[in-house]
């Protein structure tokens, strides 16, 4: 989207504001499906946790995507968005057996990453097929907080515990119909990813009735100009060859699944905020905006980078600024960034704000969550209203003291 369009949206809907360009979502979806077009059966399951607005889910439904969910609430959102139960996979972590059973009643594909839960579920529901999430003990991802396939991770059943899985299956008579892994986010090293897939192939061979293998995702997108990203086409070539070989040796075609979130929606999102104040100190020039970690916590949470530009003065003389929020914590979005000269009331644009931005927003400091706007076929739609004081008080019960 161009600067003028974004500025017009800020005038129309005020700030702070999230904007999502569905053309980019669609192009990213086509990019990944094209990369794996040489595989007979491919299913892309969008990771709902990245951006869960029901209208975004409807876009993916029109693309014939599936959904990757991690909570019963995400499952129900998917059903409300028009997805069929069999198009949804549920991969929770640390949830109760009761929640898993409740999801199973909805007809959704269950994915289990815990031996204890696997045995309990198998004893009670041996006829319901389940997928197994394996921990391949491979360190991958751009930050320790988003690397989930290593030996110290809470996610998945260790590859060294496969004999235990087989014993549970034998004792309960349950049906294992899928194998799954997810090593982490911001993966650049394709060879490391391929190494993890070989581990998953070796595990899958030990189960005779696998219908699908889910390789997770974690593909890196560019965060700034000339930034590096996962070469999805190279990965497609290498993994497609190996996957087709596996199917041939396995004796039948199985489905390859991925569960991208950030790859599909990150670049489609823009976060727009107004500058409240310029503050000069002895060492730094701060640009304080009408937002904070309550609306976009990723930079503070795991040092994510968001390219920031001044939409109001794009050709101005560049100066160095630290962009900060209005929260009573250290909510610095970027330190010593070179940005076109900023004045009060200018609109700043944070790029790559489609994934894990609004979905991680909160009401910290009793601030309202911002509005969301979706651009679809050239038209802007308000898909979430800005909160009001009534929203903050909605579920609070006032007592007489």
XYZ file of C-alpha atoms in Angstrom:
401
model
C 0.000 0.000 0.000
C 1.211 3.547 -0.668
C 1.671 6.302 1.893
C -1.298 8.395 0.777
C -3.717 5.490 1.069
C -2.500 4.760 4.593
C -2.794 8.412 5.591
C -6.356 8.543 4.271
C -7.216 5.494 6.355
C -5.776 7.163 9.440
C -7.905 10.242 8.756
C -10.981 8.064 8.334
C -10.511 5.651 11.238
C -8.121 7.601 13.523
C -5.043 6.193 15.246
C -3.635 3.908 16.437
C -4.848 1.634 13.664
C -4.098 -1.782 12.202
C -4.492 -2.170 8.429
C -4.338 -5.475 6.523
C -3.870 -5.741 2.763
C -5.470 -9.000 1.612
C -3.747 -8.832 -1.790
C -0.464 -9.541 -0.012
C -2.020 -12.394 1.941
C -3.294 -13.959 -1.269
C 0.059 -13.565 -3.043
C 1.916 -15.180 -0.112
C -0.525 -18.075 -0.098
C -0.003 -18.602 -3.831
C 3.764 -18.379 -3.358
C 3.887 -21.272 -0.924
C 1.425 -23.454 -2.848
C 3.400 -22.885 -6.054
C 6.666 -23.826 -4.326
C 5.225 -27.251 -3.471
C 3.158 -27.775 -6.626
C 5.113 -30.935 -7.551
C 3.610 -32.769 -4.591
C 0.270 -34.427 -5.302
C -1.431 -33.694 -1.980
C -0.573 -30.422 -0.201
C -2.589 -28.661 2.482
C -1.726 -25.232 3.882
C -3.217 -24.669 7.337
C -3.112 -21.012 8.347
C -1.917 -20.537 11.953
C -4.847 -18.681 13.498
C -2.832 -17.377 16.450
C -0.928 -15.027 14.126
C -4.022 -12.943 13.343
C -7.395 -14.271 14.382
C -9.932 -11.700 13.178
C -12.809 -13.711 11.748
C -12.748 -11.713 8.496
C -9.117 -12.696 7.903
C -10.137 -16.313 8.466
C -12.893 -15.889 5.860
C -10.239 -14.783 3.338
C -8.300 -17.987 3.963
C -11.472 -20.026 3.644
C -12.012 -18.586 0.154
C -8.432 -19.623 -0.682
C -9.260 -23.250 0.282
C -6.785 -23.082 3.135
C -7.120 -25.151 6.254
C -6.541 -23.863 9.786
C -3.969 -24.608 12.449
C -5.427 -23.898 15.897
C -4.081 -24.033 19.446
C -7.207 -23.429 21.527
C -10.859 -24.426 21.475
C -11.711 -20.750 20.979
C -9.665 -20.651 17.752
C -11.415 -23.828 16.624
C -14.812 -22.232 17.184
C -13.725 -19.069 15.351
C -12.723 -21.244 12.400
C -16.085 -22.992 12.359
C -17.874 -19.640 12.517
C -15.737 -18.437 9.589
C -17.077 -21.283 7.455
C -14.394 -23.970 7.744
C -15.452 -27.597 7.904
C -14.220 -29.518 10.969
C -11.953 -31.766 8.881
C -10.173 -28.651 7.559
C -8.995 -27.722 11.055
C -6.120 -29.236 13.028
C -5.909 -28.605 16.765
C -2.401 -28.551 18.256
C -2.597 -27.446 21.894
C 0.128 -27.407 24.523
C -0.451 -27.924 28.212
C -4.252 -27.938 27.997
C -6.555 -30.252 29.904
C -7.839 -33.560 28.619
C -11.332 -32.087 28.943
C -10.597 -29.361 26.393
C -9.126 -31.881 23.953
C -12.220 -34.065 24.333
C -14.482 -31.074 23.758
C -12.620 -30.242 20.544
C -12.759 -33.883 19.442
C -16.565 -33.772 19.693
C -16.496 -31.016 17.066
C -14.887 -33.386 14.560
C -11.569 -31.545 14.339
C -8.221 -33.293 13.754
C -6.516 -33.737 17.128
C -2.734 -33.350 17.487
C -1.213 -34.529 20.804
C 2.243 -33.613 22.134
C 2.211 -35.313 25.536
C 2.594 -39.010 26.386
C 0.334 -38.795 29.422
C -2.498 -37.143 27.484
C -1.965 -39.545 24.574
C -2.478 -42.541 26.834
C -5.502 -41.057 28.607
C -7.122 -40.023 25.319
C -6.368 -43.390 23.720
C -7.919 -45.299 26.622
C -11.130 -43.267 26.465
C -11.403 -42.637 22.705
C -9.451 -45.326 20.810
C -11.557 -44.886 17.669
C -10.720 -41.180 17.227
C -7.585 -40.849 15.047
C -4.903 -38.518 16.354
C -1.736 -36.903 15.087
C 1.480 -36.965 17.121
C 3.638 -33.885 17.601
C 7.287 -34.909 17.662
C 10.127 -32.878 19.157
C 13.039 -33.493 16.739
C 15.627 -31.926 19.095
C 16.678 -29.468 16.410
C 17.426 -25.854 17.366
C 15.901 -23.548 14.766
C 14.466 -20.060 14.793
C 15.555 -16.461 15.101
C 15.229 -16.143 18.887
C 15.290 -18.533 21.861
C 11.719 -17.543 22.702
C 10.456 -18.657 19.297
C 12.606 -21.810 18.933
C 10.397 -24.713 19.953
C 12.002 -27.897 18.586
C 15.092 -28.144 20.789
C 15.695 -30.625 23.607
C 14.721 -28.213 26.398
C 11.452 -27.179 24.753
C 8.077 -27.895 26.368
C 6.649 -28.746 22.938
C 6.263 -32.176 21.401
C 7.114 -35.752 22.369
C 10.828 -36.488 22.164
C 12.003 -38.623 19.266
C 13.687 -40.762 21.915
C 10.244 -41.557 23.308
C 8.842 -43.043 20.106
C 8.974 -46.557 21.629
C 6.693 -45.246 24.393
C 4.281 -43.889 21.768
C 4.193 -47.262 20.037
C 3.531 -49.005 23.344
C 0.581 -46.673 24.065
C -0.808 -47.321 20.578
C -0.470 -51.072 21.028
C -2.070 -51.031 24.480
C -5.003 -48.799 23.538
C -5.577 -49.819 19.919
C -5.734 -46.159 18.920
C -5.084 -44.964 15.373
C -2.212 -42.591 14.627
C -3.034 -40.861 11.328
C -0.467 -38.050 11.228
C 3.005 -36.889 12.252
C 3.812 -33.275 13.120
C 6.727 -31.066 14.083
C 7.445 -27.365 14.422
C 11.034 -26.290 15.042
C 10.611 -22.517 15.460
C 10.098 -19.187 13.741
C 12.326 -17.109 11.437
C 14.047 -20.126 9.912
C 16.801 -19.258 7.437
C 18.907 -22.402 7.359
C 17.036 -24.666 4.948
C 19.474 -27.530 5.532
C 18.683 -27.473 9.260
C 14.975 -27.619 8.431
C 15.569 -30.510 6.000
C 17.552 -32.328 8.691
C 14.553 -32.074 10.991
C 12.229 -33.374 8.252
C 14.423 -36.463 7.855
C 13.871 -37.190 11.530
C 10.128 -36.868 10.994
C 10.260 -39.159 7.953
C 12.125 -41.787 9.989
C 9.489 -41.552 12.719
C 6.552 -41.703 10.299
C 7.891 -44.919 8.736
C 7.307 -46.651 12.064
C 3.545 -46.107 11.790
C 1.681 -47.898 9.007
C -1.457 -45.810 8.515
C -0.237 -42.229 8.275
C -2.498 -39.962 6.189
C -0.438 -36.777 6.500
C 2.843 -35.315 7.678
C 2.780 -31.762 9.050
C 6.126 -29.960 8.883
C 5.036 -26.875 10.825
C 6.440 -23.665 9.370
C 8.494 -20.791 10.763
C 9.557 -19.387 7.410
C 11.255 -16.006 7.727
C 9.928 -12.942 5.919
C 11.975 -9.770 5.211
C 11.696 -7.112 7.926
C 13.590 -4.315 6.204
C 14.874 -3.347 2.781
C 17.324 -5.918 1.366
C 16.650 -8.223 4.323
C 17.167 -11.954 3.913
C 14.295 -14.409 4.149
C 13.559 -18.099 3.752
C 14.026 -19.172 0.144
C 10.672 -20.902 -0.121
C 11.315 -22.033 -3.702
C 14.596 -23.727 -2.797
C 12.922 -25.392 0.168
C 10.095 -26.456 -2.121
C 12.501 -28.163 -4.533
C 14.496 -29.970 -1.848
C 11.605 -31.045 0.320
C 9.340 -32.006 -2.595
C 11.967 -34.444 -3.869
C 12.371 -36.030 -0.462
C 8.638 -36.104 0.242
C 7.828 -37.807 -3.047
C 10.556 -40.369 -2.349
C 9.048 -41.001 1.064
C 5.567 -41.563 -0.399
C 6.972 -43.990 -2.948
C 8.801 -46.000 -0.297
C 5.868 -45.784 2.111
C 3.650 -47.397 -0.514
C 0.984 -44.705 -0.881
C 0.440 -40.985 -1.223
C 0.167 -39.004 1.975
C -0.596 -35.323 2.374
C 2.099 -32.755 3.071
C 0.944 -30.058 5.473
C 2.354 -26.726 6.568
C 0.996 -24.307 9.169
C 2.362 -20.861 8.278
C 1.177 -17.797 10.120
C 3.771 -15.046 9.917
C 4.719 -16.017 6.354
C 1.152 -15.406 5.199
C 0.103 -12.277 7.089
C 3.142 -10.434 8.472
C 3.924 -8.303 5.423
C 0.221 -7.634 4.832
C -0.076 -5.682 8.068
C 0.599 -2.005 8.846
C 0.357 -0.389 12.246
C -0.277 3.350 12.152
C 0.341 5.615 15.133
C 0.391 9.371 15.700
C 3.337 11.184 17.272
C 2.295 12.800 20.543
C 5.570 14.444 21.508
C 9.168 14.992 20.457
C 11.440 14.907 23.502
C 15.077 15.967 23.329
C 17.343 14.725 26.127
C 21.078 15.086 26.625
C 21.722 12.010 24.503
C 18.575 11.033 22.595
C 15.678 12.411 20.602
C 12.511 10.521 21.514
C 9.396 10.374 19.371
C 6.549 9.390 21.669
C 3.497 7.894 19.962
C -0.145 7.297 20.909
C 0.466 3.599 21.476
C 2.766 1.232 23.328
C 3.511 -2.366 24.203
C -0.204 -2.782 24.880
C -0.777 -2.681 21.111
C 2.480 -4.041 19.691
C 4.605 -5.982 22.157
C 6.857 -7.968 19.813
C 9.870 -5.591 19.926
C 9.873 -5.687 23.736
C 8.964 -9.370 24.003
C 11.610 -10.897 21.728
C 13.457 -8.035 20.064
C 11.561 -8.171 16.791
C 12.377 -5.543 14.203
C 9.713 -3.403 12.540
C 10.715 -0.971 9.825
C 9.310 2.449 10.787
C 8.664 5.263 8.342
C 7.211 8.746 8.666
C 4.203 8.837 6.347
C 3.620 12.545 6.966
C 7.083 13.712 5.892
C 8.563 10.995 3.664
C 11.062 13.269 1.911
C 12.218 15.190 4.962
C 15.798 15.361 6.187
C 16.672 12.140 7.982
C 17.505 12.295 11.675
C 17.991 9.725 14.415
C 15.081 8.966 16.762
C 14.140 6.454 19.417
C 10.474 5.585 18.938
C 8.732 4.994 22.266
C 5.233 4.460 23.572
C 3.034 5.928 26.295
C 3.055 2.945 28.651
C 4.624 3.206 32.113
C 7.201 0.553 31.239
C 10.126 0.552 28.861
C 8.243 0.254 25.572
C 10.836 1.181 22.973
C 9.898 0.177 19.424
C 13.255 1.143 17.926
C 16.402 2.880 19.154
C 18.364 5.426 17.138
C 16.388 4.809 13.958
C 17.193 6.936 10.932
C 13.808 8.393 9.946
C 12.638 11.425 7.983
C 12.317 14.370 10.362
C 9.427 13.848 12.757
C 7.096 16.476 14.212
C 4.155 16.235 16.605
C 0.993 14.844 14.920
C 2.979 13.044 12.200
C 1.792 9.527 11.378
C 4.350 6.736 11.695
C 3.930 3.405 9.963
C 5.229 0.152 11.455
C 5.677 -2.461 8.735
C 5.305 -6.245 9.135
C 2.499 -5.765 11.628
C 0.159 -8.470 10.411
C 1.425 -11.352 12.547
C 1.416 -11.599 16.346
C 0.711 -7.892 16.758
C -2.975 -7.241 17.337
C -3.382 -10.857 18.461
C -1.022 -10.147 21.381
C -2.563 -6.764 22.235
C -3.883 -6.060 25.721
C -5.628 -3.439 27.828
C -2.540 -2.740 29.928
C -2.732 0.681 31.626
C -6.485 0.411 30.931
C -5.912 1.571 27.370
C -8.327 0.668 24.596
C -7.377 -1.826 21.908
C -7.148 -0.192 18.459
C -9.403 -0.634 15.452
C -8.636 -3.033 12.588
C -9.251 -2.325 8.909
C -9.060 -4.809 6.053
C -8.472 -3.893 2.415
C -10.294 -6.362 0.174
C -10.559 -5.958 -3.595
C -9.569 -2.309 -3.309
C -12.134 -1.379 -0.666
C -11.513 -0.697 3.034
C -13.637 -2.414 5.662
C -13.712 -1.786 9.397
C -13.367 -5.309 10.807
C -12.974 -4.385 14.476
C -14.204 -1.255 16.201
C -11.940 0.721 18.475
C -12.710 -0.094 22.087
C -14.481 2.278 24.448
C -14.824 2.643 28.209
C -17.851 0.363 28.023
C -15.631 -2.420 26.667
C -13.225 -2.069 29.596
C -16.084 -2.356 32.078
C -18.119 -4.958 30.186
C -17.226 -7.988 32.303
C -16.464 -6.210 35.554
C -18.952 -6.544 38.382
C -19.343 -3.432 40.505
C -20.048 -4.097 44.174
C -21.247 -1.703 46.859
C -18.569 -1.004 49.466
